[in-house]
Each structure stands twice: as structure tokens, then as C-alpha cells.
CSV table of C-alpha atoms in Angstrom, one decimal:
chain,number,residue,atom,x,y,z
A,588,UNK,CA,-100.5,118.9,-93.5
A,589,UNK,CA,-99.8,121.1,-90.5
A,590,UNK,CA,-101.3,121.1,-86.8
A,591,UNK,CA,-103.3,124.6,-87.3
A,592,UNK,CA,-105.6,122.4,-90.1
A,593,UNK,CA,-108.7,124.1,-88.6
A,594,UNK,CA,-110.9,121.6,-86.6
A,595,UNK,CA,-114.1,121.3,-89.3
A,596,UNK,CA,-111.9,120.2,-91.9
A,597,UNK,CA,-110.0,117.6,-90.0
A,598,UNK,CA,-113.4,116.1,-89.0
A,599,UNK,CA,-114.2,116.2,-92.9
A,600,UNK,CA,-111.5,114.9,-93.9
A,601,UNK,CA,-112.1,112.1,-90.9
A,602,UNK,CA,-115.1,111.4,-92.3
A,603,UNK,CA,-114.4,111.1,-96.2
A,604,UNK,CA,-111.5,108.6,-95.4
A,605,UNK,CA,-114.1,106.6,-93.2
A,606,UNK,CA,-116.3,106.5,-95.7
A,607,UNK,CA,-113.9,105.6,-98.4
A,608,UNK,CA,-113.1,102.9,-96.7
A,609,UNK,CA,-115.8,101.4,-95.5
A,610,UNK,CA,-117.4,101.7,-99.3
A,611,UNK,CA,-114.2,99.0,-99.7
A,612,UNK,CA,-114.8,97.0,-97.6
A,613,UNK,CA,-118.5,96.4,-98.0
A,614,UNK,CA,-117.3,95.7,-101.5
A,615,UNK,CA,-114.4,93.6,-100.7
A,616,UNK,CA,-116.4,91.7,-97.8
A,617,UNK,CA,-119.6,91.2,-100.2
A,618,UNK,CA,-121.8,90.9,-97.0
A,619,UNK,CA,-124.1,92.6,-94.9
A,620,UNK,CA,-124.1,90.3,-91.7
A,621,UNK,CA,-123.8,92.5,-88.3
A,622,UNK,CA,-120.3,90.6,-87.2
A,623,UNK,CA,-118.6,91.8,-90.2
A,624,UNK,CA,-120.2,95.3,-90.6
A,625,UNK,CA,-119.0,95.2,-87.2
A,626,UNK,CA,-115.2,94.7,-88.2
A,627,UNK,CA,-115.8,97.0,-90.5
A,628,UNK,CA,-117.0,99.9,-88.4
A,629,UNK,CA,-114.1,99.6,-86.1
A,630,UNK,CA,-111.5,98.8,-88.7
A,631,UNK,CA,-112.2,102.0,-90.7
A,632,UNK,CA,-112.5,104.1,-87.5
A,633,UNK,CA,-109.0,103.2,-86.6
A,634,UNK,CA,-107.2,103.5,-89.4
A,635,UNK,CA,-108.9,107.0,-90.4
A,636,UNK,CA,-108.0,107.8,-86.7
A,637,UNK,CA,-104.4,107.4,-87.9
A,638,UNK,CA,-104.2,108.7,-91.2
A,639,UNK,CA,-106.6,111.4,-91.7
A,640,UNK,CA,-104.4,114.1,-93.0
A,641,UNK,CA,-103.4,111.4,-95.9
A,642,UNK,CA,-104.9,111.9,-99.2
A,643,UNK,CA,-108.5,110.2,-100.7
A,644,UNK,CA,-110.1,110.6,-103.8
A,645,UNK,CA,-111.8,112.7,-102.3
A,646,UNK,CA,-109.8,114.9,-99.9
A,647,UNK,CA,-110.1,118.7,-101.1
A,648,UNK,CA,-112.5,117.5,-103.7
A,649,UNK,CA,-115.1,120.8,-104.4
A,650,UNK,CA,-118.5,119.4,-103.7
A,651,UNK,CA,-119.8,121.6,-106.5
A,652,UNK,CA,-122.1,120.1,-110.3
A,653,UNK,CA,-118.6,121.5,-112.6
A,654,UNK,CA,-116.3,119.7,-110.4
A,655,UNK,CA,-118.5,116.3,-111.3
A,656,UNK,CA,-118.6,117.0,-114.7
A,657,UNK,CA,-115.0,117.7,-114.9
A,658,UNK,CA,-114.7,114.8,-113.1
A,659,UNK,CA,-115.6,112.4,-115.7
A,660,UNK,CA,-114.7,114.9,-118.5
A,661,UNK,CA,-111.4,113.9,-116.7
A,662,UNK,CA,-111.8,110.3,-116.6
A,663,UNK,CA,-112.8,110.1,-120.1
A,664,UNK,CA,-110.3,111.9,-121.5
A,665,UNK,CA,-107.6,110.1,-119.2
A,666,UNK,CA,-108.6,106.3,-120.6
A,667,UNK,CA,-108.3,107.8,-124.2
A,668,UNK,CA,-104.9,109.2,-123.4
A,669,UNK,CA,-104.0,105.2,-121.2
A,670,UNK,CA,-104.7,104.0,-124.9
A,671,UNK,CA,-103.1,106.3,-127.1
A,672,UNK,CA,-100.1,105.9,-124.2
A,673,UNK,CA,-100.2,102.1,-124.8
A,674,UNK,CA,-100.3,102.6,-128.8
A,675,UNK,CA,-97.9,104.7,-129.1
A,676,UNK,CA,-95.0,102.8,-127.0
A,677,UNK,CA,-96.1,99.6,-128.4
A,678,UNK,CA,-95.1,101.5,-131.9
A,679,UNK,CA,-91.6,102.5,-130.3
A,680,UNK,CA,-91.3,98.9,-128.8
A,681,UNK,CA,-91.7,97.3,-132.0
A,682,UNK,CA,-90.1,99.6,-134.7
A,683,UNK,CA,-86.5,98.3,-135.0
A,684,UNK,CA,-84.2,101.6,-134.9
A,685,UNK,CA,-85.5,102.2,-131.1
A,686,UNK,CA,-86.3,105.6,-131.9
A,687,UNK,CA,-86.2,107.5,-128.6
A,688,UNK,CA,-84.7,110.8,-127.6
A,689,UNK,CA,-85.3,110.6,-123.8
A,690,UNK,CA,-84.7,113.7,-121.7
A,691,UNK,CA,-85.8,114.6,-117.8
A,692,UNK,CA,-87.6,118.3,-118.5
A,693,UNK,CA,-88.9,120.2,-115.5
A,694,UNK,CA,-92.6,121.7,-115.6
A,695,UNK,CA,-94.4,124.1,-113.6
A,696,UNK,CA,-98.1,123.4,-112.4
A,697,UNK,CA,-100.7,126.3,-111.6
A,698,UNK,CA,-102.4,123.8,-109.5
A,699,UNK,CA,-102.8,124.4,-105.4
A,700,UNK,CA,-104.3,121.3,-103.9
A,701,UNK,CA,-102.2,118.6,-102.8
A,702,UNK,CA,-104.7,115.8,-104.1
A,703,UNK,CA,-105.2,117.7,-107.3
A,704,UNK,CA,-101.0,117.9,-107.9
A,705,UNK,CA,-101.0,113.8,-107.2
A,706,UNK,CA,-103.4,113.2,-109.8
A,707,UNK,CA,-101.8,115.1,-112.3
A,708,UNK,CA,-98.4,113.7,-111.9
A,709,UNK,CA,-100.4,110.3,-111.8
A,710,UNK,CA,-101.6,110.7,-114.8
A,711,UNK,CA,-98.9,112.1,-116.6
A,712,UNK,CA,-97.1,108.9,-115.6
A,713,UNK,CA,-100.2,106.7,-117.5
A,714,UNK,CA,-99.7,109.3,-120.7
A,715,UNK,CA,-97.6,109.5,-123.6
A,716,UNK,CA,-94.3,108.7,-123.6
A,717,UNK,CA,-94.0,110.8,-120.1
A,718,UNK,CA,-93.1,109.6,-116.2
A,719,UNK,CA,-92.9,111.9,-113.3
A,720,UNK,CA,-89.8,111.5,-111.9
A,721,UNK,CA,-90.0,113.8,-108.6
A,722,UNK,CA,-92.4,117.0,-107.4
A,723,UNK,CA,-91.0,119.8,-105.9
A,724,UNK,CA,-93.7,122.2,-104.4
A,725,UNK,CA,-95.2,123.5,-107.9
A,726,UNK,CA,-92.4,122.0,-110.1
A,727,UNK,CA,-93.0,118.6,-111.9
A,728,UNK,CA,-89.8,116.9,-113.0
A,729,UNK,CA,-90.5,114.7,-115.8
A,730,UNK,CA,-89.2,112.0,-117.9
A,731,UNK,CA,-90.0,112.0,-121.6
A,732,UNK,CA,-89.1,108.9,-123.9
A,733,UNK,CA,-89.6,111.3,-126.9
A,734,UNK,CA,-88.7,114.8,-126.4
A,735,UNK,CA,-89.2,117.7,-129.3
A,736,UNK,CA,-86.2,119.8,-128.0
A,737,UNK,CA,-86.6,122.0,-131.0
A,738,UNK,CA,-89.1,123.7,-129.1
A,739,UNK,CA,-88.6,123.2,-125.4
A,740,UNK,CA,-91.2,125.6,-124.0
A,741,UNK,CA,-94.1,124.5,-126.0
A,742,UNK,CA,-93.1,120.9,-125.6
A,743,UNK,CA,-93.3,121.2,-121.6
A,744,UNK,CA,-96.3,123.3,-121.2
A,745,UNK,CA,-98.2,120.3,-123.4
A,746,UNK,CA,-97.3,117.6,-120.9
A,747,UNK,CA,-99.4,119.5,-118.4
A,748,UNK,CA,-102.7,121.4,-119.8
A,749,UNK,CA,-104.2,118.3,-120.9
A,750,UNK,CA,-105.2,117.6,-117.6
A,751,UNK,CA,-104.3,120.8,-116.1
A,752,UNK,CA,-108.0,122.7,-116.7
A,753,UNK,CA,-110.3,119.4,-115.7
A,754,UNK,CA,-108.5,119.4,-112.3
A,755,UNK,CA,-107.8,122.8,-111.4
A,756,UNK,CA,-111.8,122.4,-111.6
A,757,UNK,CA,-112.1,119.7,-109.4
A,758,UNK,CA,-109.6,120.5,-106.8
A,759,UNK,CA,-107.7,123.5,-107.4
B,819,UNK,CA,-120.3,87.6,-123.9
B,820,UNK,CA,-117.5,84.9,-123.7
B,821,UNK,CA,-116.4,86.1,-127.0
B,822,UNK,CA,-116.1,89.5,-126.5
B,823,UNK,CA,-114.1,88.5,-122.9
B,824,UNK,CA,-111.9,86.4,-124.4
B,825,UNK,CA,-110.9,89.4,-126.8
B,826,UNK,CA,-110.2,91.5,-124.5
B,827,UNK,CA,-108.2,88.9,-122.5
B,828,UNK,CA,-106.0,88.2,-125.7
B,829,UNK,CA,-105.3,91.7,-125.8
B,830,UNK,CA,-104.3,92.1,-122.5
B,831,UNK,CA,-102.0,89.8,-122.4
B,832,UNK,CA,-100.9,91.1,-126.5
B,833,UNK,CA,-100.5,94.7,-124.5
B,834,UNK,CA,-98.2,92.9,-121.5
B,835,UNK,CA,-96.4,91.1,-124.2
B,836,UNK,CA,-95.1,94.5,-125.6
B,837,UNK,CA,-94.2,95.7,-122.1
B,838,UNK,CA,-91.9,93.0,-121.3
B,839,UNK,CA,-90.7,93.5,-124.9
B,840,UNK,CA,-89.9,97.1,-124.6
B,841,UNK,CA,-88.2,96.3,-121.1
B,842,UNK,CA,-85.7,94.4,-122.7
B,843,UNK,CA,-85.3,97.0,-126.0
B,844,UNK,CA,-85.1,100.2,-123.7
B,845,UNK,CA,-81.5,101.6,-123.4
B,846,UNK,CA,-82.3,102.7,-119.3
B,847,UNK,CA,-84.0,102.4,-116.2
B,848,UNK,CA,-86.5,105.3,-116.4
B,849,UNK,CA,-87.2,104.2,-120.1
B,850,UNK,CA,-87.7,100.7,-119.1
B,851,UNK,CA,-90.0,101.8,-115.9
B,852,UNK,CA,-92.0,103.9,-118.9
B,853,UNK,CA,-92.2,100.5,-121.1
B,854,UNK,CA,-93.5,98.6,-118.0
B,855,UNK,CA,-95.7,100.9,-116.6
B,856,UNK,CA,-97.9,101.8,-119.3
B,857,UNK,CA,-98.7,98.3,-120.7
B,858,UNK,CA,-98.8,96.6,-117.0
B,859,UNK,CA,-101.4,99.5,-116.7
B,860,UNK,CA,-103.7,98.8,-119.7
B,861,UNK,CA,-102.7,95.5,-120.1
B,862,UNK,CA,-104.1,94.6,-116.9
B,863,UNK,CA,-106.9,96.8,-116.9
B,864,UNK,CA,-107.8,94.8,-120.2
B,865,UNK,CA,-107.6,91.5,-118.5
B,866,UNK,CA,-109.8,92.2,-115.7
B,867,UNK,CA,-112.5,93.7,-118.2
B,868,UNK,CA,-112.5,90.8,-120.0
B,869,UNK,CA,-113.0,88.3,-117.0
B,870,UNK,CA,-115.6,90.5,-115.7
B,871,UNK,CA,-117.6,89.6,-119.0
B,872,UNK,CA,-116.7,85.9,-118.5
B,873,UNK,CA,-118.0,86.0,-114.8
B,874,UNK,CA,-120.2,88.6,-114.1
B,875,UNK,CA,-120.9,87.7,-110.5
B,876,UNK,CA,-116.4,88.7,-109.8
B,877,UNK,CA,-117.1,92.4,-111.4
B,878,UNK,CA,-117.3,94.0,-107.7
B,879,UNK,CA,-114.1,92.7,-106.7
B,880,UNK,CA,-112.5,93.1,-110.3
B,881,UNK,CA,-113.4,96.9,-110.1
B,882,UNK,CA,-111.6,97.1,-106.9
B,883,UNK,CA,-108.6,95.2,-107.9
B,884,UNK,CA,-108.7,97.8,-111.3
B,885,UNK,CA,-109.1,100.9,-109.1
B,886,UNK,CA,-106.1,99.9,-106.7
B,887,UNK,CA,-104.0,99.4,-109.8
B,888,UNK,CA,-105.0,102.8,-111.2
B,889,UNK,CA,-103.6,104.7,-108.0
B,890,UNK,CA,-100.5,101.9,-107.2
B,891,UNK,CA,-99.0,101.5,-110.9
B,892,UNK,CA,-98.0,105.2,-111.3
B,893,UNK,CA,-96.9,106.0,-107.9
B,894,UNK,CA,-94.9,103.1,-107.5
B,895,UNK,CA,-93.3,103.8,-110.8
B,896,UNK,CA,-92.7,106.9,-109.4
B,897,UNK,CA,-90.7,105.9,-106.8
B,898,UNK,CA,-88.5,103.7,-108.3
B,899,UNK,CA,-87.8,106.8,-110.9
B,900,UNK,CA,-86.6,109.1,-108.2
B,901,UNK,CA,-84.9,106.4,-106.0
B,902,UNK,CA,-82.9,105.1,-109.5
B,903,UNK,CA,-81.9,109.4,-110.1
B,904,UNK,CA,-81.7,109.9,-106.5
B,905,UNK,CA,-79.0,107.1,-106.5
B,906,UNK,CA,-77.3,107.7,-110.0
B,907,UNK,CA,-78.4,105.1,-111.8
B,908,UNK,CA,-76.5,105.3,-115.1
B,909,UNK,CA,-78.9,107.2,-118.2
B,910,UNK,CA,-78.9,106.6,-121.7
B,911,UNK,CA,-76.4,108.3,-124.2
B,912,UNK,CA,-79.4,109.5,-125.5
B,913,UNK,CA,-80.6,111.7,-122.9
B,914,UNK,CA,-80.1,115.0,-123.8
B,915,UNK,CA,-82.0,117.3,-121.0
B,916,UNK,CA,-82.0,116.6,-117.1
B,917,UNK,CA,-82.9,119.1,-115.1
B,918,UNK,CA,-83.7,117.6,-112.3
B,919,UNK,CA,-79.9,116.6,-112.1
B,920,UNK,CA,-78.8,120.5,-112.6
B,921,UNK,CA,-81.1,121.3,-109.9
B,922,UNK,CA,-80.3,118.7,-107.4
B,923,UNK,CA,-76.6,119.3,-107.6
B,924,UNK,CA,-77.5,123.9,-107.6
B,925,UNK,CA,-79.0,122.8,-104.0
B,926,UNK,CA,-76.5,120.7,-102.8
């Protein structure tokens, strides 16, 4: 992010990250005693002090009741995908001929937000038979272990609108 | 309880099993990263939901150790992608599109 980030949302974006993690360490810590809330406190203000134009969960997340809901439409549909992922390679894996056709495609995304462009090439690594290889402003490069190349266009516009519509919600 | 854990243990490590397999079946790098990443990912996951049954009072710290894996696995598979294109590591014979090649070398 650039220097002309207007003041309110770097002190957002201060605050979400010391919240973050200072949510982790109560939970890593497991304690409430002052000394370590203590270490805590200052911890978390120093490091967010540091890296406050990195990326949270959520950084540029709309505070709004669809962006929740799309938010665990999201995470649903993403641990049904992690399994069908897992399925499906374990099927390559095991099947003697190997059969694979892999191929690195490139994909454009309609999505804006930096943290909502992460999590889609995230999950498009934890899907199908897909990896994201490298992002380029709006264009994914991905690799596919199985690619249709019969029809190229439909095959590469798949890879990204499962998740596309849940996180242009969330983040856009 | 303990039965249900020790499922879901077995097949976590039956998921990490097939990713080691399919490292040593895949043809290339990026194929093998795909192999590894995926299982490691579920397989994992699995694991830690089944000790969570097994000893409630580690779930907090499971969780976290679950949602650090969730946001490392992929981007560190990531990484190692690019840096093995980036530096030419041989691809399969099979490989039949790479764009990101064509473009890399257009810019160059």
C-alpha cells in the first residue's frame, strides 16, 4: 500500500491487526494474569506498529450481515471443495496409468481488494487439481494437474467463480 | 469420543500416506507441490480434529495450529511454484499450455 492511505484507515487497519493478534495470543498464552496480558499489550502494539499495511483476515473486510453470510457460505463451500480436492488426487495418485495432462493456464479475476485476491488464489491452491503459480495485478497464473484443453475458455473461467461471487461479497 | 478420534487420526495419516505417494508418482515439481499440498492440508487438518476429540482441554491451541496451516500451506506452496518457474525448473512432457512462460519471456 502507498503513503497517501488516508489516515482513518491506517488507524483501522492498526487496530484490526492489534486485535488479531492479541485474540492469538490470549489463545496461545491460555491466561489472564496481568504480567502476561502485559506482554501481550506491548507485543501486539509493536509489531502492528510495524506491519500495519500487511494483510489480516480482516483487512478490507466489509463490516456489513451479506459479507458474514458469504463468509461462511465461503467457508463451507471451501472445506467441501479441500475434500473433493483430496479425493480426487488420491484417485490420480493411486490409478496406475498416472493420468494427468498438466498445463500453467492464466486467469483473470474481477476482484479489487488485495486481501480478497489472496484468498482466492489461496484457495484455488487447496481445490481441485489447481495451484497458483504467480499473480500479476488482476491475472492469476495457474497450474492445473488435469486440464480440459478442448475447451480452454470455459475450463479457466471455472477455476475462478466458485469462489469468485462469495468474496467479491466479502471484500471486493 | 476416542473412537470417533482415532478415525479421524487413521485417516489423516491414510490422506498423508497418498501425498507422499503421489510425490513420488508425479512426473514434476509443480505436480508434486500439488500432490503434497492438498493431502498435507487435509491430512493434517484431520489429525488435529481427531486429537481435539481425544483431548478436549488442547482444542484452543489445536484450532490455532489448524488456522496457521490454512493460511501457510498454500502460500508457501506458492512460492516454491514460482521460485521453481522463475528458475526453470524442468516441466513434464506432458504439459501442454504455459502461459506464464510466454508471458514472462513477451516482457523480458
Amino acid at each position: 500500500m502507498n503513503s497517501t492511505t488516508p489516515e482513518i484507515h491506517r488507524k483501522r487497519d492498526f487496530i484490526i491487526l492489534f486485535a488479531t493478534l492479541f485474540l492469538f495470543w490470549l489463545l496461545l498464552s491460555n491466561s489472564l494474569a496481568v504480567d502476561v496480558l502485559i506482554i501481550g499489550v506491548v507485543v501486539s502494539a509493536f509489531i502492528s506498529l510495524v506491519f500495519y499495511q500487511g494483510l489480516t483476515f480482516f483487512t478490507e473486510f466489509r463490516l456489513s450481515p451479506q459479507a458474514v453470510v458469504a463468509g461462511f457460505k465461503f467457508y463451507g463451500h471451501f472445506f467441501k471443495e479441500l475434500l473433493r480436492s483430496n479425493l480426487s488426487m488420491a484417485a490420480i495418485v493411486l490409478s496406475p496409468p498416472l493420468p494427468i495432462s498438466p498445463a500453467i493456464v492464466k486467469v483473470r479475476t474481477r476482484l479489487k481488494s488485495r486481501m480478497g485476491r489472496l484468498m482466492l488464489a489461496n484457495s484455488i491452491t487447496l481445490t481441485p487439481g489447481t495451484m497458483t503459480v504467480a499473480m500479476e495485478g488482476e491475472w492469476l497464473y495457474i497450474h492445473c494437474v488435469r486440464l480440459d484443453d478442448s475447451d480452454l475458455e470455459a475450463a479457466t473461467r471455472e477455476i475462478v467463480s466458485e469462489f469468485e461471487p462469495y468474496l467479491e461479497v466479502m471484500y471486493g | 469420543m476416542d473412537i470417533i478420534g482415532a478415525i479421524l487420526l487413521l485417516g489423516g495419516a491414510s490422506f498423508l500416506f497418498l501425498g507422499s505417494l503421489g510425490l513420488i508418482r508425479m512426473p514434476d515439481v509443480y505436480n508434486r507441490i500439488q500432490a503434497g499440498t492438498k493431502a498435507t492440508t487435509l491430512g493434517t487438518l484431520l489429525v488435529l480434529l481427531g486429537t481435539a476429540l481425544i483431548q478436549p482441554q488442547w482444542s484452543l491451541k489445536l484450532l490455532l495450529i489448524g488456522v496457521f496451516l490454512l493460511f501457510t500451506n498454500p502460500l508457501s506452496s506458492q512460492v516454491l511454484a514460482n521460485a521453481a518457474h522463475r528458475s526453470k525448473v524442468r516441466k513434464s512432457e506432458l504439459t501442454s499450455i504455459d502461459d506464464l512462460e510466454a508471458d514472462r519471456e513477451q516482457q523480458s
